CSV table of C-alpha atoms in Angstrom, one decimal:
chain,number,residue,atom,x,y,z
O,5,UNK,CA,-24.0,50.9,20.4
O,6,UNK,CA,-23.8,48.3,17.6
O,7,UNK,CA,-24.9,44.8,18.5
O,8,UNK,CA,-24.4,41.6,16.6
O,9,UNK,CA,-26.5,38.5,17.4
O,10,UNK,CA,-25.6,35.2,15.8
O,11,UNK,CA,-27.8,32.1,16.2
O,12,UNK,CA,-26.0,28.8,15.5
O,13,UNK,CA,-28.1,25.6,15.1
O,14,UNK,CA,-26.9,22.1,14.3
O,15,UNK,CA,-25.4,19.1,16.0
O,16,UNK,CA,-22.7,19.6,18.7
O,17,UNK,CA,-19.8,18.9,16.4
O,18,UNK,CA,-21.0,21.4,13.8
O,19,UNK,CA,-21.6,24.0,16.5
O,20,UNK,CA,-18.2,23.4,18.1
O,21,UNK,CA,-16.5,23.8,14.7
O,22,UNK,CA,-18.3,27.1,14.1
O,23,UNK,CA,-17.6,28.4,17.6
O,24,UNK,CA,-13.9,27.6,17.1
O,25,UNK,CA,-13.8,29.6,13.8
O,26,UNK,CA,-15.6,32.5,15.3
O,27,UNK,CA,-13.2,32.6,18.3
O,28,UNK,CA,-10.2,32.4,16.0
O,29,UNK,CA,-11.6,35.2,13.9
O,30,UNK,CA,-12.2,37.4,17.0
O,31,UNK,CA,-8.7,36.7,18.1
O,32,UNK,CA,-7.3,37.6,14.6
O,33,UNK,CA,-9.3,40.8,14.5
O,34,UNK,CA,-7.7,41.9,17.8
O,35,UNK,CA,-4.2,40.9,16.7
O,36,UNK,CA,-2.0,41.4,13.7
O,37,UNK,CA,-2.1,38.7,11.0
O,38,UNK,CA,0.9,36.5,10.8
O,39,UNK,CA,2.4,36.0,7.3
O,40,UNK,CA,1.1,32.7,5.9
O,41,UNK,CA,-1.4,32.2,8.7
O,42,UNK,CA,-4.6,30.5,7.6
O,43,UNK,CA,-8.0,30.3,9.2
O,44,UNK,CA,-9.6,26.9,8.9
O,45,UNK,CA,-13.2,26.7,7.8
O,46,UNK,CA,-15.9,24.9,9.8
O,47,UNK,CA,-15.3,21.1,9.8
O,48,UNK,CA,-11.7,21.4,8.7
O,49,UNK,CA,-9.4,19.5,11.0
O,50,UNK,CA,-5.7,19.6,11.6
O,51,UNK,CA,-3.5,16.6,11.3
O,52,UNK,CA,-2.0,15.1,14.5
O,53,UNK,CA,1.6,15.5,15.6
O,54,UNK,CA,3.0,12.4,17.4
O,55,UNK,CA,3.1,14.3,20.7
O,56,UNK,CA,-0.5,15.4,20.4
O,57,UNK,CA,-1.5,11.9,19.5
O,58,UNK,CA,0.5,10.5,22.4
O,59,UNK,CA,-1.5,12.8,24.8
O,60,UNK,CA,-4.8,11.7,23.1
O,61,UNK,CA,-3.8,8.0,23.4
O,62,UNK,CA,-3.1,8.4,27.1
O,63,UNK,CA,-6.7,9.5,27.7
O,64,UNK,CA,-8.2,6.4,26.1
O,65,UNK,CA,-9.5,3.4,28.0
O,66,UNK,CA,-7.5,0.2,27.4
O,67,UNK,CA,-10.4,-1.4,25.4
O,68,UNK,CA,-10.5,1.6,23.0
O,69,UNK,CA,-6.7,1.4,22.5
O,70,UNK,CA,-7.0,-2.4,21.8
O,71,UNK,CA,-9.7,-1.7,19.1
O,72,UNK,CA,-7.7,1.1,17.5
O,73,UNK,CA,-4.6,-1.0,17.5
O,74,UNK,CA,-6.4,-3.7,15.7
O,75,UNK,CA,-7.9,-1.3,13.1
O,76,UNK,CA,-4.4,0.1,12.6
O,77,UNK,CA,-3.4,-3.3,11.2
O,78,UNK,CA,-5.8,-2.8,8.3
O,79,UNK,CA,-6.4,1.0,8.0
O,80,UNK,CA,-7.6,0.7,4.5
O,81,UNK,CA,-10.8,-0.9,5.7
O,82,UNK,CA,-11.6,-3.3,8.5
O,83,UNK,CA,-15.1,-4.8,8.4
O,84,UNK,CA,-17.0,-5.0,11.7
O,85,UNK,CA,-17.6,-8.7,11.2
O,86,UNK,CA,-13.9,-9.4,11.0
O,87,UNK,CA,-13.1,-7.0,13.9
O,88,UNK,CA,-15.6,-8.8,16.1
O,89,UNK,CA,-13.9,-12.1,15.3
O,90,UNK,CA,-10.4,-10.7,15.8
O,91,UNK,CA,-11.3,-9.2,19.2
O,92,UNK,CA,-13.7,-11.9,20.3
O,93,UNK,CA,-16.4,-9.4,21.3
O,94,UNK,CA,-19.7,-8.3,19.7
O,95,UNK,CA,-20.3,-5.1,17.8
O,96,UNK,CA,-22.2,-3.5,20.7
O,97,UNK,CA,-19.2,-4.0,23.0
O,98,UNK,CA,-16.8,-2.5,20.4
O,99,UNK,CA,-19.1,0.5,20.0
O,100,UNK,CA,-19.2,1.0,23.8
O,101,UNK,CA,-15.5,0.8,24.1
O,102,UNK,CA,-15.0,3.3,21.3
O,103,UNK,CA,-17.0,5.8,23.3
O,104,UNK,CA,-13.8,6.8,25.1
O,105,UNK,CA,-12.4,8.0,21.7
O,106,UNK,CA,-15.3,10.5,21.5
O,107,UNK,CA,-14.7,11.6,25.1
O,108,UNK,CA,-11.0,12.1,24.5
O,109,UNK,CA,-11.7,14.0,21.2
O,110,UNK,CA,-13.4,16.7,23.2
O,111,UNK,CA,-9.9,17.8,24.4
O,112,UNK,CA,-8.7,17.9,20.8
O,113,UNK,CA,-11.7,19.4,18.8
O,114,UNK,CA,-9.4,20.8,16.1
O,115,UNK,CA,-7.9,17.5,15.3
O,116,UNK,CA,-8.9,14.8,12.8
O,117,UNK,CA,-10.9,11.9,14.0
O,118,UNK,CA,-8.6,8.9,14.5
O,119,UNK,CA,-11.0,6.4,13.0
O,120,UNK,CA,-14.0,6.7,10.7
O,121,UNK,CA,-16.6,4.2,9.6
O,122,UNK,CA,-18.9,3.7,6.6
O,123,UNK,CA,-21.8,1.4,6.2
O,124,UNK,CA,-20.7,-1.7,4.3
O,125,UNK,CA,-21.3,-2.2,0.6
O,126,UNK,CA,-22.3,-5.4,-1.3
O,127,UNK,CA,-20.3,-7.7,1.0
O,128,UNK,CA,-21.7,-6.5,4.3
O,129,UNK,CA,-24.8,-4.4,3.7
O,130,UNK,CA,-25.8,-2.4,6.8
O,131,UNK,CA,-22.5,-3.4,8.6
O,132,UNK,CA,-19.8,-0.9,9.5
O,133,UNK,CA,-16.3,-0.9,7.9
O,134,UNK,CA,-13.7,1.1,9.9
O,135,UNK,CA,-11.1,3.2,8.2
O,136,UNK,CA,-8.0,5.0,9.4
O,137,UNK,CA,-5.6,7.4,7.8
O,138,UNK,CA,-2.2,5.7,7.2
O,139,UNK,CA,-0.3,8.3,9.3
O,140,UNK,CA,-2.6,7.7,12.3
O,141,UNK,CA,-2.2,3.9,11.9
O,142,UNK,CA,1.6,4.4,11.9
O,143,UNK,CA,1.4,6.5,15.1
O,144,UNK,CA,-0.8,3.9,16.8
O,145,UNK,CA,1.5,1.0,15.8
O,146,UNK,CA,4.5,3.1,17.2
O,147,UNK,CA,2.7,3.8,20.5
O,148,UNK,CA,1.7,0.1,20.8
O,149,UNK,CA,5.2,-1.1,20.2
O,150,UNK,CA,6.7,1.5,22.6
O,151,UNK,CA,4.2,0.4,25.3
O,152,UNK,CA,5.1,-3.2,24.8
O,153,UNK,CA,8.8,-2.4,25.1
O,154,UNK,CA,8.1,-0.5,28.3
O,155,UNK,CA,6.2,-3.5,29.7
O,156,UNK,CA,9.0,-5.9,28.8
O,157,UNK,CA,11.5,-3.6,30.5
O,158,UNK,CA,9.4,-3.6,33.7
O,159,UNK,CA,9.4,-7.4,33.9
């Protein structure tokens, strides 16, 4: 009997992406290919639909929602220093609150991260700058305004 053994090494995100591809390939081998169907490579993520993002949003802690809503106001780049000032909390609190984003992403491993960061350049060396895709920022603003409308209707 033939036996295939595959060893996968790397961080949990890399391993998860590789496992997902292998599972999809195994499923495709057992079924017929659909016309136009594509298999995503490791690390490739699908964009969110509004309904998927709504489900993701519902899994976040309020503090994480508040931070993402603030970043959605400046998705092209929100420096940590200014985010700390706008929210009135230090960076370590922001980082802690954003941990619920990582936990919620476990339910959506094939989706794009809602927020990314880079270490600052000349203006803020060593400090984070948060970025968000415009379509994600639009969904967040929509969900925030819908939530505010629901709260107003409850009053």
